Coordinates of C-alpha atoms in Angstrom, one line a residue:
M1 CA 0.0 0.0 0.0
R2 CA 1.4 3.4 -1.1
S3 CA 1.1 6.6 0.8
A4 CA 0.2 9.9 -0.9
N5 CA 3.8 11.0 -0.9
E6 CA 5.1 7.8 -2.4
Y7 CA 2.5 8.1 -5.2
L8 CA 3.4 11.7 -5.9
S9 CA 7.1 11.0 -5.9
G10 CA 6.5 8.3 -8.5
L11 CA 5.0 10.8 -10.9
K12 CA 8.3 12.7 -11.1
D13 CA 9.6 10.2 -13.6
G14 CA 10.4 12.2 -16.7
R15 CA 7.2 11.4 -18.6
T16 CA 6.4 13.5 -21.7
I17 CA 3.3 15.6 -21.5
Y18 CA 2.4 18.5 -23.9
I19 CA -0.1 21.2 -23.2
N20 CA -0.5 24.8 -24.5
G21 CA 2.4 24.4 -26.8
T22 CA 4.9 23.4 -24.1
S23 CA 6.1 20.3 -22.2
V24 CA 5.5 19.7 -18.5
S25 CA 8.5 19.0 -16.4
D26 CA 6.7 18.1 -13.1
V27 CA 3.0 17.1 -13.2
T28 CA 2.7 17.4 -9.5
A29 CA 3.7 21.1 -9.6
H30 CA 2.1 22.2 -12.9
H31 CA -0.8 24.6 -12.5
G32 CA -3.0 22.5 -14.8
F33 CA -2.5 19.2 -13.1
R34 CA -1.2 19.6 -9.5
N35 CA -4.7 19.6 -7.8
L36 CA -5.7 16.5 -9.7
A37 CA -2.4 14.8 -8.6
G38 CA -3.3 15.9 -5.0
S39 CA -6.8 14.5 -5.3
M40 CA -5.5 11.1 -6.5
A41 CA -2.9 11.2 -3.8
G42 CA -5.7 11.6 -1.3
L43 CA -7.2 8.3 -2.5
F44 CA -4.0 6.5 -1.7
D45 CA -3.8 8.1 1.8
F46 CA -7.3 7.1 2.5
A47 CA -6.8 3.5 1.4
S48 CA -3.5 3.1 3.3
A49 CA -4.8 4.7 6.5
P50 CA -4.7 2.1 9.4
E51 CA -8.2 3.0 10.5
N52 CA -9.5 2.0 6.9
A53 CA -7.6 -1.3 6.7
D54 CA -10.6 -3.5 7.1
L55 CA -12.6 -1.5 4.6
M56 CA -10.0 -0.8 1.9
T57 CA -7.6 -3.8 2.0
F58 CA -7.6 -7.6 1.7
D59 CA -5.1 -10.4 2.4
T60 CA -2.9 -11.8 -0.4
D61 CA 0.1 -14.2 -0.4
A62 CA 2.3 -11.0 -0.5
G63 CA 0.5 -9.2 2.4
R64 CA -2.3 -6.7 2.5
A65 CA -3.3 -5.1 -0.8
N66 CA -5.8 -2.5 -2.0
R67 CA -9.3 -4.0 -2.5
I68 CA -9.4 -2.6 -6.0
W69 CA -7.3 -5.7 -6.9
Q70 CA -9.5 -8.2 -5.0
L71 CA -10.8 -11.2 -6.9
P72 CA -14.1 -12.0 -5.1
A73 CA -14.7 -15.7 -4.5
S74 CA -18.2 -15.2 -3.2
Y75 CA -21.2 -12.9 -3.2
A76 CA -20.2 -11.6 0.3
E77 CA -16.7 -10.8 -0.9
L78 CA -18.1 -8.9 -4.0
V79 CA -20.3 -6.8 -1.7
E80 CA -17.3 -6.2 0.6
R81 CA -15.2 -4.9 -2.3
R82 CA -18.1 -2.7 -3.5
K83 CA -18.2 -1.0 -0.2
A84 CA -14.6 0.0 -0.6
L85 CA -15.3 1.3 -4.1
E86 CA -18.2 3.4 -2.8
A87 CA -16.0 4.8 0.0
W88 CA -13.4 5.9 -2.6
A89 CA -16.0 7.3 -5.0
A90 CA -17.5 9.3 -2.2
L91 CA -14.2 11.3 -1.8
H92 CA -14.7 12.8 -5.3
A93 CA -18.5 12.3 -5.5
G94 CA -18.1 10.0 -8.5
F95 CA -16.5 12.6 -10.7
M96 CA -13.3 10.7 -11.3
G97 CA -14.3 8.0 -13.8
R98 CA -10.7 6.8 -14.2
A99 CA -9.6 6.7 -10.6
P100 CA -7.3 3.7 -9.9
D101 CA -10.1 1.3 -9.2
H102 CA -11.4 1.3 -12.8
V103 CA -8.5 -0.2 -14.7
A104 CA -7.5 -2.3 -11.7
S105 CA -10.9 -3.9 -12.2
C106 CA -10.2 -4.4 -15.9
I107 CA -6.8 -6.1 -15.3
S108 CA -8.3 -8.2 -12.4
G109 CA -11.1 -9.3 -14.8
L110 CA -8.5 -10.4 -17.4
Y111 CA -6.7 -12.3 -14.7
M112 CA -9.9 -14.1 -13.8
G113 CA -10.1 -15.3 -17.4
L114 CA -6.5 -16.6 -17.3
D115 CA -7.5 -19.9 -18.9
V116 CA -8.7 -18.1 -22.0
F117 CA -5.2 -16.6 -22.3
K118 CA -3.6 -20.0 -21.7
D119 CA -5.6 -21.5 -24.6
Y120 CA -4.4 -18.6 -26.8
D121 CA -0.8 -18.6 -25.8
P122 CA 0.8 -19.9 -22.5
A123 CA 3.6 -17.3 -22.7
R124 CA 1.2 -14.4 -23.0
A125 CA -0.9 -15.8 -20.2
G126 CA 2.2 -16.0 -18.1
A127 CA 2.9 -12.3 -18.8
L128 CA -0.6 -11.4 -17.7
E129 CA -0.4 -13.4 -14.5
S130 CA 2.9 -11.8 -13.6
Y131 CA 1.7 -8.3 -14.4
Y132 CA -1.5 -8.6 -12.3
R133 CA 0.6 -9.6 -9.3
Y134 CA 3.1 -6.8 -10.0
A135 CA 0.5 -4.1 -10.3
R136 CA -1.4 -5.3 -7.2
D137 CA 1.7 -5.6 -5.0
E138 CA 3.1 -2.2 -6.2
D139 CA -0.3 -0.6 -5.7
L140 CA -0.2 0.9 -9.1
Y141 CA -2.6 3.4 -10.7
L142 CA -3.4 2.4 -14.3
T143 CA -5.3 4.2 -17.0
Y144 CA -6.1 2.7 -20.4
V145 CA -6.4 3.6 -24.1
I146 CA -8.7 1.1 -25.9
I147 CA -10.1 3.1 -28.8
N148 CA -8.6 4.4 -32.0
P149 CA -8.4 8.0 -33.3
Q150 CA -11.7 8.8 -35.1
A151 CA -10.2 10.0 -38.4
D152 CA -12.3 8.6 -41.2
R153 CA -14.8 6.4 -39.4
S154 CA -16.1 4.9 -42.6
K155 CA -12.8 3.1 -42.9
G156 CA -10.9 0.6 -40.7
A157 CA -7.5 1.3 -39.1
A158 CA -5.7 -0.4 -41.9
E159 CA -7.6 1.6 -44.6
Q160 CA -6.6 5.1 -43.3
A161 CA -4.3 7.2 -45.4
D162 CA -1.6 6.7 -42.8
P163 CA -1.5 3.1 -41.7
F164 CA 0.1 4.1 -38.5
L165 CA -2.4 6.8 -37.5
T166 CA -3.7 4.1 -35.2
A167 CA -1.1 2.6 -32.9
G168 CA 0.1 -0.7 -34.3
V169 CA 3.1 -3.1 -34.4
V170 CA 5.8 -1.8 -36.6
D171 CA 8.4 -4.4 -35.6
R172 CA 8.9 -7.4 -33.4
D173 CA 12.1 -9.2 -32.3
A174 CA 13.3 -11.4 -29.5
E175 CA 13.1 -8.6 -27.0
G176 CA 9.5 -7.5 -27.7
I177 CA 7.3 -5.4 -30.1
T178 CA 7.7 -1.8 -31.3
I179 CA 4.6 0.3 -31.4
R180 CA 3.9 3.4 -33.7
G181 CA 0.8 5.5 -33.8
A182 CA -1.9 7.0 -31.6
K183 CA -4.6 5.8 -29.2
M184 CA -7.3 7.6 -27.1
L185 CA -8.5 8.5 -24.6
A186 CA -6.0 8.4 -21.7
T187 CA -8.3 9.8 -19.1
G188 CA -6.2 10.5 -16.0
G189 CA -3.1 9.5 -17.9
V190 CA -1.1 12.6 -16.9
V191 CA -1.2 11.3 -13.3
A192 CA -1.3 7.5 -13.8
D193 CA 1.7 5.2 -13.2
E194 CA 1.1 3.0 -16.2
V195 CA -1.2 2.5 -19.2
F196 CA -3.0 -0.5 -20.5
V197 CA -3.1 -0.4 -24.3
T198 CA -5.4 -2.5 -26.5
T199 CA -8.5 -2.2 -28.7
I200 CA -12.0 -2.9 -27.7
Q201 CA -13.5 -2.0 -31.1
P202 CA -14.2 -4.9 -33.4
M203 CA -11.5 -5.6 -36.0
R204 CA -11.4 -7.4 -39.3
P205 CA -8.9 -9.7 -40.9
G206 CA -6.1 -7.7 -42.2
E207 CA -5.9 -5.5 -39.1
E208 CA -3.7 -7.9 -37.1
R209 CA -1.0 -5.2 -36.6
Y210 CA -3.5 -3.3 -34.4
A211 CA -4.5 -6.4 -32.4
M212 CA -2.2 -6.0 -29.4
S213 CA -2.7 -5.8 -25.6
F214 CA 0.1 -4.6 -23.3
A215 CA 0.9 -2.4 -20.3
I216 CA 3.8 0.0 -19.9
P217 CA 4.9 2.8 -17.6
M218 CA 3.9 6.4 -18.5
N219 CA 7.6 7.4 -18.8
T220 CA 8.5 4.8 -21.4
K221 CA 10.8 6.2 -24.0
G222 CA 8.9 7.4 -27.0
L223 CA 5.5 7.6 -25.3
K224 CA 4.0 11.1 -25.6
M225 CA 0.8 12.6 -24.0
L226 CA -1.1 15.3 -25.9
S227 CA -3.3 16.8 -23.2
R228 CA -6.6 18.5 -23.9
K229 CA -7.4 21.9 -22.3
S230 CA -7.0 21.8 -18.5
Y231 CA -10.2 22.8 -16.8
E232 CA -8.2 22.9 -13.5
D233 CA -6.0 25.5 -15.1
A234 CA -9.0 27.7 -16.0
A235 CA -10.8 27.1 -12.7
G236 CA -9.2 29.6 -10.5
A237 CA -10.0 29.3 -6.8
V238 CA -11.5 26.2 -5.3
F239 CA -14.4 28.2 -3.9
D240 CA -15.4 29.3 -7.5
N241 CA -15.0 25.9 -9.1
P242 CA -14.8 23.2 -6.4
L243 CA -15.0 20.3 -8.7
S244 CA -13.1 21.3 -11.8
S245 CA -10.3 22.8 -9.7
R246 CA -9.6 19.4 -8.0
F247 CA -11.1 16.5 -10.0
D248 CA -10.4 17.3 -13.7
E249 CA -8.9 13.9 -14.6
N250 CA -7.4 15.3 -17.8
D251 CA -7.9 13.4 -21.0
S252 CA -5.0 12.8 -23.4
V253 CA -4.2 11.3 -26.8
L254 CA -1.2 9.0 -26.5
Y255 CA 1.3 8.9 -29.4
F256 CA 3.7 6.0 -29.5
D257 CA 6.8 7.1 -31.3
D258 CA 8.4 3.7 -31.9
V259 CA 7.9 2.6 -28.3
K260 CA 9.5 -0.7 -27.4
V261 CA 7.3 -3.1 -25.3
P262 CA 9.1 -6.1 -23.8
W263 CA 7.5 -9.5 -24.2
D264 CA 6.8 -9.8 -20.4
R265 CA 4.4 -6.9 -20.8
V266 CA 2.6 -8.2 -23.9
F267 CA -0.7 -10.1 -23.4
V268 CA -2.0 -10.3 -27.0
E269 CA -0.2 -9.7 -30.2
G270 CA -1.4 -10.1 -33.8
N271 CA -4.6 -11.9 -33.0
V272 CA -7.9 -10.0 -33.9
E273 CA -10.1 -12.6 -32.3
M274 CA -8.2 -12.7 -29.0
C275 CA -8.5 -8.9 -28.7
Q276 CA -12.2 -9.3 -28.5
K277 CA -12.1 -12.4 -26.3
Q278 CA -10.0 -10.7 -23.7
F279 CA -13.0 -8.5 -22.9
H280 CA -16.0 -10.7 -23.6
A281 CA -14.8 -14.3 -23.0
T282 CA -13.4 -13.3 -19.6
P283 CA -15.0 -11.4 -16.7
C284 CA -13.1 -8.3 -17.8
H285 CA -15.8 -6.2 -19.5
V286 CA -18.3 -7.0 -16.8
Y287 CA -16.0 -6.4 -13.9
Q288 CA -14.6 -3.1 -15.1
N289 CA -18.1 -1.7 -16.0
Y290 CA -19.5 -3.0 -12.7
Q291 CA -17.0 -0.7 -11.0
A292 CA -18.1 2.2 -13.3
M293 CA -21.7 1.6 -12.3
V294 CA -20.8 1.6 -8.6
R295 CA -19.1 5.0 -9.1
L296 CA -22.0 6.3 -11.1
S297 CA -24.5 5.3 -8.4
V298 CA -22.5 7.5 -6.0
K299 CA -22.4 10.4 -8.4
L300 CA -26.2 10.2 -9.0
K301 CA -26.8 10.2 -5.3
F302 CA -24.6 13.4 -5.1
L303 CA -26.5 15.1 -7.9
T304 CA -29.9 14.1 -6.3
G305 CA -28.6 15.7 -3.1
L306 CA -27.8 18.9 -5.1
A307 CA -31.3 18.9 -6.4
H308 CA -32.9 18.7 -2.9
R309 CA -30.5 21.3 -1.5
T310 CA -31.4 23.6 -4.5
A311 CA -35.1 23.3 -3.6
E312 CA -34.3 24.1 0.0
M313 CA -32.2 27.1 -1.0
N314 CA -35.1 28.5 -2.9
G315 CA -37.7 27.6 -0.2
V316 CA -39.8 25.5 -2.5
T317 CA -39.6 22.0 -1.0
Q318 CA -43.3 22.2 0.0
F319 CA -44.5 22.9 -3.6
P320 CA -46.2 19.8 -4.9
Q321 CA -44.7 20.1 -8.4
V322 CA -41.2 20.4 -6.8
R323 CA -41.7 17.3 -4.7
E324 CA -42.9 15.5 -7.8
M325 CA -39.6 16.4 -9.5
L326 CA -37.5 15.4 -6.5
G327 CA -39.5 12.2 -6.1
Q328 CA -38.8 11.3 -9.7
L329 CA -35.1 11.9 -9.2
A330 CA -35.1 9.9 -6.0
A331 CA -36.8 7.0 -7.8
E332 CA -34.3 7.1 -10.7
T333 CA -31.3 7.2 -8.3
G334 CA -32.8 4.4 -6.3
M335 CA -33.2 2.4 -9.5
V336 CA -29.5 2.6 -10.3
D337 CA -28.6 1.7 -6.7
A338 CA -31.0 -1.3 -7.0
L339 CA -29.4 -2.4 -10.3
V340 CA -26.0 -2.4 -8.7
A341 CA -27.4 -4.6 -5.9
A342 CA -29.1 -6.8 -8.5
M343 CA -25.9 -7.3 -10.4
E344 CA -24.4 -8.7 -7.2
A345 CA -27.5 -10.8 -6.1
K346 CA -27.9 -12.3 -9.6
G347 CA -24.1 -12.9 -10.0
K348 CA -22.7 -16.3 -10.6
Q349 CA -19.7 -18.4 -9.9
V350 CA -17.2 -18.5 -12.8
G351 CA -14.6 -21.0 -11.7
P352 CA -13.2 -19.8 -8.4
Y353 CA -14.6 -16.3 -8.8
F354 CA -18.0 -14.6 -8.2
I355 CA -18.9 -12.3 -11.1
P356 CA -21.8 -9.7 -11.3
D357 CA -24.7 -10.5 -13.6
R358 CA -23.9 -9.5 -17.1
H359 CA -27.3 -8.5 -18.5
T360 CA -28.2 -6.5 -15.4
L361 CA -25.0 -4.5 -15.9
Y362 CA -25.8 -3.8 -19.6
S363 CA -29.4 -2.9 -18.7
A364 CA -28.0 -0.3 -16.2
Q365 CA -25.6 1.1 -18.9
V366 CA -28.4 1.5 -21.4
L367 CA -30.7 3.3 -18.9
T368 CA -28.1 5.5 -17.3
Q369 CA -26.9 6.8 -20.7
Q370 CA -30.4 8.2 -21.1
L371 CA -30.8 9.2 -17.5
Y372 CA -27.8 11.4 -16.9
S373 CA -28.9 14.3 -19.2
H374 CA -32.4 14.1 -17.8
I375 CA -31.0 14.6 -14.2
L376 CA -28.9 17.6 -15.3
S377 CA -32.0 19.1 -17.0
T378 CA -34.0 18.7 -13.8
L379 CA -31.2 20.4 -11.8
R380 CA -31.3 23.3 -14.2
E381 CA -35.0 23.6 -13.9
L382 CA -35.0 23.6 -10.2
A383 CA -32.2 26.2 -10.0
G384 CA -33.5 28.7 -12.6
G385 CA -31.2 31.7 -12.6
G386 CA -29.7 30.8 -9.2
M387 CA -26.7 29.1 -10.7
I388 CA -26.0 32.0 -13.1
M389 CA -26.4 35.2 -11.1
L390 CA -23.5 34.7 -8.8
P391 CA -20.5 36.9 -7.8
S392 CA -17.8 36.9 -10.3
S393 CA -15.2 35.2 -8.0
V394 CA -14.3 34.7 -4.4
A395 CA -12.4 38.0 -4.6
D396 CA -15.7 39.9 -4.4
F397 CA -16.0 38.9 -0.8
G398 CA -12.7 40.6 -0.1
N399 CA -14.2 44.0 -1.0
P400 CA -16.4 45.3 1.8
E401 CA -18.6 47.3 -0.5
I402 CA -19.2 44.4 -2.9
A403 CA -19.6 41.9 0.0
A404 CA -22.3 44.1 1.6
L405 CA -24.2 44.1 -1.7
I406 CA -23.8 40.3 -2.0
G407 CA -25.3 40.0 1.5
K408 CA -28.4 41.9 0.3
T409 CA -28.9 40.2 -3.0
Q410 CA -27.9 36.6 -2.4
Q411 CA -30.6 35.7 0.1
S412 CA -32.0 32.2 1.0
P413 CA -34.3 30.9 3.7
K414 CA -31.9 28.0 4.2
A415 CA -28.5 29.8 4.3
N416 CA -26.6 33.1 4.6
S417 CA -25.3 34.8 1.4
H418 CA -21.8 33.2 1.7
E419 CA -23.3 29.7 2.0
R420 CA -25.8 30.3 -0.8
V421 CA -23.0 31.5 -3.2
K422 CA -20.8 28.6 -2.2
F423 CA -23.5 26.1 -2.8
Y424 CA -24.5 27.5 -6.2
K425 CA -20.9 27.6 -7.3
L426 CA -20.7 23.9 -6.6
A427 CA -24.0 23.2 -8.4
W428 CA -22.9 25.2 -11.5
D429 CA -19.6 23.4 -11.7
A430 CA -21.4 20.0 -11.6
V431 CA -24.0 21.0 -14.2
G432 CA -23.1 24.0 -16.4
S433 CA -19.4 24.6 -16.4
E434 CA -17.1 23.3 -19.1
F435 CA -16.1 20.6 -16.6
G436 CA -19.8 19.7 -16.1
S437 CA -20.4 19.6 -19.8
R438 CA -17.5 17.2 -20.3
H439 CA -19.0 14.9 -17.7
Q440 CA -22.3 14.9 -19.5
Q441 CA -20.5 13.8 -22.6
Y442 CA -18.4 11.3 -20.7
E443 CA -21.4 9.6 -19.0
M444 CA -23.2 9.3 -22.4
F445 CA -20.2 7.6 -24.1
Y446 CA -17.7 6.1 -21.7
A447 CA -19.4 2.7 -22.2
G448 CA -19.6 3.2 -25.9
A449 CA -22.3 4.7 -28.2
T450 CA -25.8 3.8 -27.3
F451 CA -26.1 1.2 -30.1
V452 CA -23.1 -0.6 -28.5
T453 CA -24.6 -0.8 -25.1
K454 CA -28.0 -1.8 -26.5
G455 CA -26.3 -4.4 -28.5
H456 CA -24.7 -5.8 -25.3
S457 CA -28.1 -5.9 -23.7
Y458 CA -29.7 -7.7 -26.7
R459 CA -26.8 -10.2 -26.8
T460 CA -27.0 -11.1 -23.2
Y461 CA -30.8 -11.1 -22.5
D462 CA -32.6 -14.4 -21.8
W463 CA -34.6 -14.4 -25.0
A464 CA -35.2 -18.2 -24.7
G465 CA -36.9 -17.7 -21.4
A466 CA -39.1 -14.9 -22.7
D467 CA -40.0 -17.0 -25.7
R468 CA -41.0 -19.9 -23.5
L469 CA -43.5 -17.7 -21.7
V470 CA -45.0 -16.8 -25.1
Q471 CA -45.1 -20.4 -26.3
N472 CA -46.6 -21.6 -23.0
M473 CA -49.5 -19.1 -23.5
L474 CA -49.9 -20.2 -27.1
D475 CA -50.0 -23.8 -26.1
S476 CA -52.8 -23.2 -23.5
Y477 CA -55.5 -22.7 -26.1
D478 CA -56.5 -23.9 -29.6
L479 CA -58.5 -22.7 -32.6
N480 CA -61.8 -23.2 -30.7
G481 CA -60.6 -21.2 -27.7
V482 CA -60.8 -24.2 -25.4
S483 CA -57.7 -24.8 -23.4
A484 CA -55.7 -28.0 -24.2
T485 CA -56.1 -29.1 -20.6
S486 CA -59.9 -28.8 -20.6
K487 CA -60.2 -30.5 -23.9
A488 CA -58.2 -33.5 -22.7
A489 CA -60.5 -33.8 -19.6

């Protein structure tokens, strides 16, 4: 288990990050990333605190480890692990979608399907097995890049004008493979220890050079991060933007400039079918997205809390139409919470491991993709102009004349002017700021486009069971409308 200081020290490793036309020498000190690094460090301090040992750690053959790496052997252990994930998510209200528990869940899911890798290639299975133990025992924070640059989406990776626009294998030798090209989106990559690189999108024969799966440190020679705009950099004081100033897990495009990956870090190479099987023939896809749904359930609870506090701030909680809106939000948030519980209760044993129910997970993904925008709209409707007509910045409170006017104009039956402004600054950052808009886009697409999640739901639903109900009803009567049972009697 690493402390915050150990984690932060590890980020000073010479990694290559570009933003605003320059390179970043120290991500822990840069004004666009330092608060994010501090927020991530806080997760490690929480997990390693002695008073949280029972909640956040579990026993392994190498000692206590972070529960994000736990491989539940029973329903009870799955629930125990979920409580740890919820505790971590509560520290950032679910706004860090690529905190260390996400890709740890991905790698753990791959490890649970080790037999699939052994059938593919025992050497690659050995590399995966060793890497899981290494990442667990070193308490690493991983991000991942699993989709290709958009470019011309009517064409596959091999059909683009530049065959190495998408990262692919340019060379292989006894030491490993060499990668050239780009992948996206490395959410949190600027403050991660390592990156898992693969492709979740379906590939076709002829695209074997893009069919790889491996993990490398973020400071690997030739690996370059092209950061998007930093919302933290533009946020100013924490009081004015309490979320974007601390939890903007910056997204990056990764460019692999002939990056050498040793064989002991390569899990799939040159096999299109195995790239898909690593996600869907193992517990990986379910396990990583179950974590995402646990995180989202915490986030929705936070947003529902914002909605209720907004009504209180405006003194309208007794209005029937407002209670109707809040009741709808409470039902929807409760539904997501119930779906998480159902994934666990309907889970099943897969070898020695207990895995959440696949179709319940995909049902939740389909529904929450539609739900998130609706919740934001409800928050906007409840707040009206309250989230907009706010003091320009915390500096206004430092001017006695302006502060007196704020006291007169920012009134609420629930709070004083300072508390009201503080609350609405938080609500705006969650809903209307550039950071909030990014999160709306993220929750709509992190699991894939809606046709992808609906396809997963279609593929995993018990259609045979539904058809049996239809056929049983059809078999219960004939052309004369007399039931088969009565006719026999």
